[in-house]
PDB file of C-alpha atoms and ligand atoms in Angstrom:
ATOM      1  CA  MET A   1     300.777 116.768 273.513  1.00 83.00           C
ATOM      2  CA  LYS A   2     300.730 119.267 276.465  1.00 89.00           C
ATOM      3  CA  LYS A   3     304.390 120.976 277.042  1.00 92.00           C
ATOM      4  CA  ILE A   4     306.547 122.387 279.787  1.00 93.00           C
ATOM      5  CA  ILE A   5     309.665 124.532 280.307  1.00 95.00           C
ATOM      6  CA  ILE A   6     312.290 123.652 282.112  1.00 97.00           C
ATOM      7  CA  ALA A   7     314.100 126.902 282.750  1.00 97.00           C
ATOM      8  CA  THR A   8     317.863 124.407 282.441  1.00 96.00           C
ATOM      9  CA  LYS A   9     320.802 124.336 279.582  1.00 95.00           C
ATOM     10  CA  ASN A  10     321.946 121.102 281.768  1.00 95.00           C
ATOM     11  CA  LYS A  11     321.605 118.052 278.787  1.00 94.00           C
ATOM     12  CA  GLY A  12     321.859 115.999 281.606  1.00 95.00           C
ATOM     13  CA  LYS A  13     318.882 117.107 283.220  1.00 97.00           C
ATOM     14  CA  ALA A  14     316.800 117.942 280.736  1.00 97.00           C
ATOM     15  CA  LYS A  15     317.287 113.989 279.561  1.00 96.00           C
ATOM     16  CA  GLU A  16     316.263 112.777 282.586  1.00 96.00           C
ATOM     17  CA  PHE A  17     313.012 115.456 282.889  1.00 97.00           C
ATOM     18  CA  THR A  18     312.223 114.228 279.320  1.00 96.00           C
ATOM     19  CA  GLU A  19     312.095 110.677 280.300  1.00 96.00           C
ATOM     20  CA  PHE A  20     310.141 111.304 283.790  1.00 95.00           C
ATOM     21  CA  PHE A  21     306.920 113.411 281.763  1.00 95.00           C
ATOM     22  CA  SER A  22     306.944 111.425 279.328  1.00 94.00           C
ATOM     23  CA  ALA A  23     305.636 109.030 281.459  1.00 91.00           C
ATOM     24  CA  TYR A  24     302.466 111.554 281.698  1.00 92.00           C
ATOM     25  CA  GLY A  25     302.636 112.485 277.968  1.00 94.00           C
ATOM     26  CA  ILE A  26     303.831 115.992 278.401  1.00 95.00           C
ATOM     27  CA  GLN A  27     306.517 117.387 276.252  1.00 95.00           C
ATOM     28  CA  VAL A  28     309.327 119.216 278.033  1.00 95.00           C
ATOM     29  CA  LEU A  29     311.626 122.203 276.327  1.00 95.00           C
ATOM     30  CA  SER A  30     314.414 122.644 277.948  1.00 96.00           C
ATOM     31  CA  LEU A  31     315.690 126.380 277.660  1.00 95.00           C
ATOM     32  CA  LEU A  32     318.575 124.895 274.681  1.00 93.00           C
ATOM     33  CA  ASP A  33     315.407 123.499 272.770  1.00 93.00           C
ATOM     34  CA  LEU A  34     313.940 127.445 272.922  1.00 89.00           C
ATOM     35  CA  SER A  35     314.708 129.186 269.837  1.00 75.00           C
ATOM     36  CA  LYS A  36     314.320 132.503 271.898  1.00 77.00           C
ATOM     37  CA  ASN A  37     318.548 133.063 272.977  1.00 82.00           C
ATOM     38  CA  ILE A  38     318.176 133.205 276.359  1.00 87.00           C
ATOM     39  CA  PRO A  39     320.480 134.654 278.612  1.00 86.00           C
ATOM     40  CA  ASP A  40     322.568 132.308 281.644  1.00 89.00           C
ATOM     41  CA  ILE A  41     320.647 133.105 284.651  1.00 92.00           C
ATOM     42  CA  GLU A  42     322.910 134.555 287.799  1.00 91.00           C
ATOM     43  CA  GLU A  43     322.685 131.906 290.267  1.00 93.00           C
ATOM     44  CA  THR A  44     323.146 134.347 293.733  1.00 94.00           C
ATOM     45  CA  GLY A  45     321.197 132.616 295.911  1.00 95.00           C
ATOM     46  CA  THR A  46     323.079 130.727 299.056  1.00 96.00           C
ATOM     47  CA  THR A  47     320.374 127.636 299.366  1.00 98.00           C
ATOM     48  CA  PHE A  48     319.084 125.438 296.228  1.00 98.00           C
ATOM     49  CA  GLU A  49     315.896 126.588 297.424  1.00 98.00           C
ATOM     50  CA  GLU A  50     316.419 130.276 296.403  1.00 98.00           C
ATOM     51  CA  ASN A  51     318.298 129.505 293.163  1.00 98.00           C
ATOM     52  CA  ALA A  52     315.416 127.403 291.953  1.00 98.00           C
ATOM     53  CA  ALA A  53     313.032 129.631 292.668  1.00 98.00           C
ATOM     54  CA  LEU A  54     315.579 132.233 290.852  1.00 97.00           C
ATOM     55  CA  LYS A  55     315.380 130.365 287.862  1.00 97.00           C
ATOM     56  CA  ALA A  56     311.987 129.623 287.083  1.00 97.00           C
ATOM     57  CA  GLU A  57     310.174 132.978 288.484  1.00 96.00           C
ATOM     58  CA  GLN A  58     312.525 134.757 285.735  1.00 95.00           C
ATOM     59  CA  ILE A  59     312.102 132.232 282.687  1.00 95.00           C
ATOM     60  CA  SER A  60     308.052 132.434 283.790  1.00 95.00           C
ATOM     61  CA  ALA A  61     307.978 136.088 283.666  1.00 94.00           C
ATOM     62  CA  LEU A  62     309.412 136.053 280.600  1.00 92.00           C
ATOM     63  CA  PHE A  63     306.975 133.662 279.049  1.00 91.00           C
ATOM     64  CA  GLU A  64     304.055 134.074 281.427  1.00 90.00           C
ATOM     65  CA  ILE A  65     303.189 130.589 281.913  1.00 89.00           C
ATOM     66  CA  PRO A  66     304.189 128.168 284.691  1.00 91.00           C
ATOM     67  CA  VAL A  67     307.843 127.066 284.265  1.00 96.00           C
ATOM     68  CA  LEU A  68     309.657 124.211 286.224  1.00 97.00           C
ATOM     69  CA  ALA A  69     313.429 124.611 287.692  1.00 98.00           C
ATOM     70  CA  ASP A  70     315.902 122.659 289.086  1.00 98.00           C
ATOM     71  CA  ASP A  71     318.794 123.607 291.477  1.00 98.00           C
ATOM     72  CA  SER A  72     321.005 120.994 292.330  1.00 98.00           C
ATOM     73  CA  GLY A  73     324.247 119.317 293.466  1.00 98.00           C
ATOM     74  CA  LEU A  74     326.517 117.506 295.850  1.00 98.00           C
ATOM     75  CA  VAL A  75     326.781 118.164 299.426  1.00 98.00           C
ATOM     76  CA  VAL A  76     329.949 116.171 300.715  1.00 98.00           C
ATOM     77  CA  ASP A  77     329.937 115.958 304.612  1.00 98.00           C
ATOM     78  CA  ALA A  78     333.949 115.912 304.934  1.00 98.00           C
ATOM     79  CA  LEU A  79     333.734 118.625 302.527  1.00 98.00           C
ATOM     80  CA  GLU A  80     331.843 120.213 304.958  1.00 98.00           C
ATOM     81  CA  GLY A  81     328.841 120.372 302.296  1.00 98.00           C
ATOM     82  CA  GLU A  82     331.038 121.738 299.484  1.00 98.00           C
ATOM     83  CA  PRO A  83     330.293 121.572 296.662  1.00 98.00           C
ATOM     84  CA  GLY A  84     326.570 122.135 297.366  1.00 98.00           C
ATOM     85  CA  VAL A  85     325.117 125.449 295.718  1.00 97.00           C
ATOM     86  CA  TYR A  86     328.908 125.478 294.142  1.00 97.00           C
ATOM     87  CA  SER A  87     328.420 121.796 292.760  1.00 98.00           C
ATOM     88  CA  ALA A  88     328.281 122.726 288.617  1.00 96.00           C
ATOM     89  CA  ARG A  89     330.973 125.644 288.585  1.00 96.00           C
ATOM     90  CA  TYR A  90     333.072 123.387 291.566  1.00 98.00           C
ATOM     91  CA  ALA A  91     336.355 123.782 289.255  1.00 97.00           C
ATOM     92  CA  GLY A  92     335.654 127.028 287.387  1.00 96.00           C
ATOM     93  CA  LYS A  93     333.009 128.365 285.435  1.00 94.00           C
ATOM     94  CA  GLU A  94     333.389 126.423 282.258  1.00 94.00           C
ATOM     95  CA  LYS A  95     331.518 124.067 284.623  1.00 94.00           C
ATOM     96  CA  ASN A  96     333.588 120.678 283.067  1.00 97.00           C
ATOM     97  CA  ASP A  97     332.388 117.761 284.759  1.00 97.00           C
ATOM     98  CA  LYS A  98     335.654 116.296 285.095  1.00 97.00           C
ATOM     99  CA  ALA A  99     337.411 118.968 286.487  1.00 98.00           C
ATOM    100  CA  ASN A 100     334.438 118.685 289.111  1.00 98.00           C
ATOM    101  CA  VAL A 101     334.831 115.436 289.548  1.00 98.00           C
ATOM    102  CA  ASP A 102     338.525 115.372 290.101  1.00 98.00           C
ATOM    103  CA  LYS A 103     338.693 118.082 292.519  1.00 98.00           C
ATOM    104  CA  VAL A 104     336.423 116.373 294.816  1.00 98.00           C
ATOM    105  CA  LEU A 105     338.500 113.486 294.614  1.00 98.00           C
ATOM    106  CA  THR A 106     341.908 114.962 295.223  1.00 98.00           C
ATOM    107  CA  ASN A 107     340.189 117.112 298.515  1.00 98.00           C
ATOM    108  CA  MET A 108     338.827 113.668 299.348  1.00 98.00           C
ATOM    109  CA  ILE A 109     342.648 112.275 299.648  1.00 98.00           C
ATOM    110  CA  GLY A 110     343.266 110.421 302.754  1.00 97.00           C
ATOM    111  CA  ILE A 111     339.176 110.300 304.085  1.00 98.00           C
ATOM    112  CA  PRO A 112     338.528 106.891 305.445  1.00 97.00           C
ATOM    113  CA  VAL A 113     335.191 104.741 303.682  1.00 96.00           C
ATOM    114  CA  GLU A 114     333.189 105.023 306.349  1.00 96.00           C
ATOM    115  CA  LYS A 115     334.008 109.042 306.283  1.00 98.00           C
ATOM    116  CA  ARG A 116     332.989 109.240 302.723  1.00 98.00           C
ATOM    117  CA  THR A 117     329.219 110.003 303.400  1.00 98.00           C
ATOM    118  CA  ALA A 118     327.355 112.137 301.162  1.00 98.00           C
ATOM    119  CA  ARG A 119     323.907 113.522 299.201  1.00 98.00           C
ATOM    120  CA  PHE A 120     322.590 114.575 296.055  1.00 98.00           C
ATOM    121  CA  VAL A 121     319.848 117.205 296.498  1.00 98.00           C
ATOM    122  CA  CYS A 122     317.652 118.580 293.773  1.00 98.00           C
ATOM    123  CA  VAL A 123     315.408 121.501 294.593  1.00 98.00           C
ATOM    124  CA  LEU A 124     312.769 121.873 291.828  1.00 98.00           C
ATOM    125  CA  ALA A 125     310.586 125.044 291.564  1.00 98.00           C
ATOM    126  CA  VAL A 126     307.565 126.140 289.859  1.00 97.00           C
ATOM    127  CA  ALA A 127     307.026 129.201 289.146  1.00 96.00           C
ATOM    128  CA  ALA A 128     303.781 130.408 287.337  1.00 93.00           C
ATOM    129  CA  PRO A 129     302.466 134.191 287.012  1.00 91.00           C
ATOM    130  CA  GLY A 130     300.715 135.655 290.192  1.00 93.00           C
ATOM    131  CA  GLU A 131     301.320 132.506 291.814  1.00 94.00           C
ATOM    132  CA  LYS A 132     303.354 131.668 294.962  1.00 96.00           C
ATOM    133  CA  THR A 133     305.966 129.286 293.782  1.00 97.00           C
ATOM    134  CA  ILE A 134     306.465 126.061 294.821  1.00 97.00           C
ATOM    135  CA  LEU A 135     309.870 124.258 296.468  1.00 98.00           C
ATOM    136  CA  ASN A 136     310.207 120.946 296.785  1.00 98.00           C
ATOM    137  CA  ARG A 137     313.379 119.139 297.645  1.00 98.00           C
ATOM    138  CA  GLY A 138     314.501 115.708 296.542  1.00 98.00           C
ATOM    139  CA  VAL A 139     317.417 113.854 298.229  1.00 98.00           C
ATOM    140  CA  CYS A 140     319.696 110.718 297.829  1.00 98.00           C
ATOM    141  CA  GLU A 141     322.327 109.628 300.205  1.00 98.00           C
ATOM    142  CA  GLY A 142     325.554 107.622 299.259  1.00 98.00           C
ATOM    143  CA  THR A 143     328.755 107.843 299.952  1.00 98.00           C
ATOM    144  CA  ILE A 144     332.099 109.325 297.918  1.00 98.00           C
ATOM    145  CA  ALA A 145     334.033 105.787 295.349  1.00 98.00           C
ATOM    146  CA  ILE A 146     337.417 106.263 295.252  1.00 97.00           C
ATOM    147  CA  GLU A 147     337.452 106.307 291.651  1.00 97.00           C
ATOM    148  CA  PRO A 148     335.515 106.908 288.979  1.00 98.00           C
ATOM    149  CA  LYS A 149     333.720 104.699 287.290  1.00 98.00           C
ATOM    150  CA  GLY A 150     330.669 104.073 284.836  1.00 98.00           C
ATOM    151  CA  GLU A 151     329.492 105.853 282.196  1.00 97.00           C
ATOM    152  CA  ASN A 152     325.440 106.732 282.119  1.00 97.00           C
ATOM    153  CA  GLY A 153     324.648 109.849 283.788  1.00 95.00           C
ATOM    154  CA  PHE A 154     326.302 112.952 283.663  1.00 96.00           C
ATOM    155  CA  GLY A 155     328.322 115.342 286.461  1.00 97.00           C
ATOM    156  CA  TYR A 156     329.273 113.450 289.586  1.00 98.00           C
ATOM    157  CA  ASP A 157     327.303 110.398 289.064  1.00 98.00           C
ATOM    158  CA  PRO A 158     330.658 108.773 288.052  1.00 98.00           C
ATOM    159  CA  ILE A 159     332.433 108.910 291.945  1.00 98.00           C
ATOM    160  CA  PHE A 160     328.671 108.226 293.687  1.00 98.00           C
ATOM    161  CA  ILE A 161     327.996 105.299 295.175  1.00 98.00           C
ATOM    162  CA  PRO A 162     324.119 105.112 296.210  1.00 98.00           C
ATOM    163  CA  HIS A 163     323.259 103.610 299.946  1.00 98.00           C
ATOM    164  CA  ASN A 164     322.787 100.058 299.435  1.00 97.00           C
ATOM    165  CA  TYR A 165     324.896  99.794 296.586  1.00 98.00           C
ATOM    166  CA  VAL A 166     328.179  98.852 295.234  1.00 97.00           C
ATOM    167  CA  LYS A 167     327.442 100.003 291.288  1.00 98.00           C
ATOM    168  CA  SER A 168     328.294 103.741 291.095  1.00 98.00           C
ATOM    169  CA  MET A 169     325.293 106.082 290.004  1.00 98.00           C
ATOM    170  CA  ALA A 170     327.203 106.089 286.447  1.00 98.00           C
ATOM    171  CA  GLU A 171     327.173 102.296 286.158  1.00 98.00           C
ATOM    172  CA  LEU A 172     323.467 102.826 286.776  1.00 98.00           C
ATOM    173  CA  THR A 173     321.190 102.362 283.839  1.00 97.00           C
ATOM    174  CA  PRO A 174     319.106 105.388 283.616  1.00 96.00           C
ATOM    175  CA  ALA A 175     316.065 103.502 284.557  1.00 96.00           C
ATOM    176  CA  GLU A 176     317.925 102.367 287.691  1.00 97.00           C
ATOM    177  CA  LYS A 177     318.810 105.382 288.342  1.00 97.00           C
ATOM    178  CA  SER A 178     315.502 107.179 287.393  1.00 97.00           C
ATOM    179  CA  GLU A 179     314.012 104.915 290.464  1.00 97.00           C
ATOM    180  CA  ILE A 180     316.793 106.390 293.250  1.00 98.00           C
ATOM    181  CA  SER A 181     317.470 109.788 292.504  1.00 98.00           C
ATOM    182  CA  HIS A 182     317.223 113.256 293.930  1.00 98.00           C
ATOM    183  CA  ARG A 183     315.400 113.807 291.119  1.00 98.00           C
ATOM    184  CA  LYS A 184     312.667 111.348 291.033  1.00 98.00           C
ATOM    185  CA  ASN A 185     312.477 111.933 294.900  1.00 98.00           C
ATOM    186  CA  ALA A 186     311.564 115.622 294.483  1.00 98.00           C
ATOM    187  CA  ILE A 187     308.959 115.245 291.360  1.00 97.00           C
ATOM    188  CA  VAL A 188     306.945 112.521 292.827  1.00 97.00           C
ATOM    189  CA  GLN A 189     306.439 115.149 295.200  1.00 97.00           C
ATOM    190  CA  LEU A 190     305.220 117.240 291.905  1.00 95.00           C
ATOM    191  CA  ASP A 191     302.818 114.447 290.945  1.00 93.00           C
ATOM    192  CA  ALA A 192     299.329 116.287 291.880  1.00 92.00           C
ATOM    193  CA  TRP A 193     300.284 119.637 290.055  1.00 91.00           C
ATOM    194  CA  ILE A 194     301.761 117.865 286.932  1.00 92.00           C
ATOM    195  CA  GLN A 195     298.205 115.726 286.577  1.00 90.00           C
ATOM    196  CA  LYS A 196     296.452 119.221 286.216  1.00 87.00           C
ATOM    197  CA  LEU A 197     298.552 120.378 283.623  1.00 84.00           C
TER     198      LEU A 197
HETATM  199  O1  CZF B   1     326.008 113.566 288.788  1.00 62.67           O
HETATM  200  C1  CZF B   1     325.430 114.608 288.713  1.00 62.67           C
HETATM  201  N1  CZF B   1     324.356 113.496 289.240  1.00 62.67           N
HETATM  202  C2  CZF B   1     323.058 114.613 289.479  1.00 62.67           C
HETATM  203  O2  CZF B   1     321.717 113.455 288.876  1.00 62.67           O
HETATM  204  C3  CZF B   1     322.996 115.727 289.252  1.00 62.67           C
HETATM  205  N2  CZF B   1     322.365 116.895 289.764  1.00 62.67           N
HETATM  206  C4  CZF B   1     322.727 117.552 289.482  1.00 62.67           C
HETATM  207  N3  CZF B   1     324.180 117.672 289.186  1.00 62.67           N
HETATM  208  C5  CZF B   1     325.433 118.075 289.456  1.00 62.67           C
HETATM  209  O3  CZF B   1     325.140 119.816 289.867  1.00 62.67           O
HETATM  210  C6  CZF B   1     324.831 121.024 289.608  1.00 62.67           C
HETATM  211  C7  CZF B   1     323.792 121.242 288.866  1.00 62.67           C
HETATM  212  O4  CZF B   1     323.910 122.627 289.054  1.00 62.67           O
HETATM  213  P1  CZF B   1     322.892 123.351 288.585  1.00 62.67           P
HETATM  214  O5  CZF B   1     321.433 123.095 289.135  1.00 62.67           O
HETATM  215  O6  CZF B   1     323.319 125.319 288.836  1.00 62.67           O
HETATM  216  O7  CZF B   1     322.284 123.349 287.347  1.00 62.67           O
HETATM  217  P2  CZF B   1     323.598 123.627 285.405  1.00 62.67           P
HETATM  218  O8  CZF B   1     324.080 125.151 285.994  1.00 62.67           O
HETATM  219  O9  CZF B   1     324.293 122.636 285.406  1.00 62.67           O
HETATM  220  O10 CZF B   1     322.038 123.495 285.034  1.00 62.67           O
HETATM  221  P3  CZF B   1     321.357 124.943 285.261  1.00 62.67           P
HETATM  222  O11 CZF B   1     319.554 123.487 285.331  1.00 62.67           O
HETATM  223  O12 CZF B   1     321.132 125.647 286.746  1.00 62.67           O
HETATM  224  O13 CZF B   1     320.642 125.294 283.998  1.00 62.67           O
HETATM  225  C8  CZF B   1     325.624 120.062 288.107  1.00 62.67           C
HETATM  226  O14 CZF B   1     325.915 121.066 286.668  1.00 62.67           O
HETATM  227  C9  CZF B   1     325.965 118.754 288.685  1.00 62.67           C
HETATM  228  O15 CZF B   1     327.458 118.934 288.800  1.00 62.67           O
HETATM  229  C10 CZF B   1     324.592 115.963 289.219  1.00 62.67           C
HETATM  230  N4  CZF B   1     325.521 115.374 289.464  1.00 62.67           N
HETATM  231 MG1   MG B   2     322.601 126.294 287.194  1.00 62.67          MG
END
């Protein structure tokens, strides 16, 4: 079975990529699956593109094969784009999803429904030795809920209500989320590259 390394240590992402790539008959290996203890990559970029490229290029250089990386996050208009590229660490370097969610909800107290617009952004970078890094951005528009709902997904899913939905992303099934997510909207742009793997 063909394999691809995804330069992530995020279990939620790894699960979603495994499902996406299984449709192509490709096995996904995240950094959590590799025996080699890969040090955390410092995300010094100020954009999702910079961080995705940084992660893909560092891991591709280490293994000398093509590597995919995902930098993603939640962009909230009323918070001037926060948490953005700091989504994983919004409430601290522990990367605690519940603390991150609570911090967004606290910062959104008093913001009326019509001003709770937000979007998930996912940038996928494909880096390969000696080749120019490919970058693709996928977006999912929605609003920030008043309170968390649902057990599925990860991160901010419990407080993100996709446009044209009443349920939160975390109340959707994984299959429903994979139809509309920012990650899916980024992956579909890589279809030609994946077919050539
Ligand atoms: O509710 C969510 N549903 C999603 O579908 C989603 N995608 C990303 N995120 C949030 O954005 C951070 C990414 O930060 P990030 O790209 O730096 O990843 P990470 O640090 O968690 O792992 P890595 O891939 O860098 O190893 C994550 O931690 C999450 O908080 C999501 N939240
Ligand atoms: Mg990260």
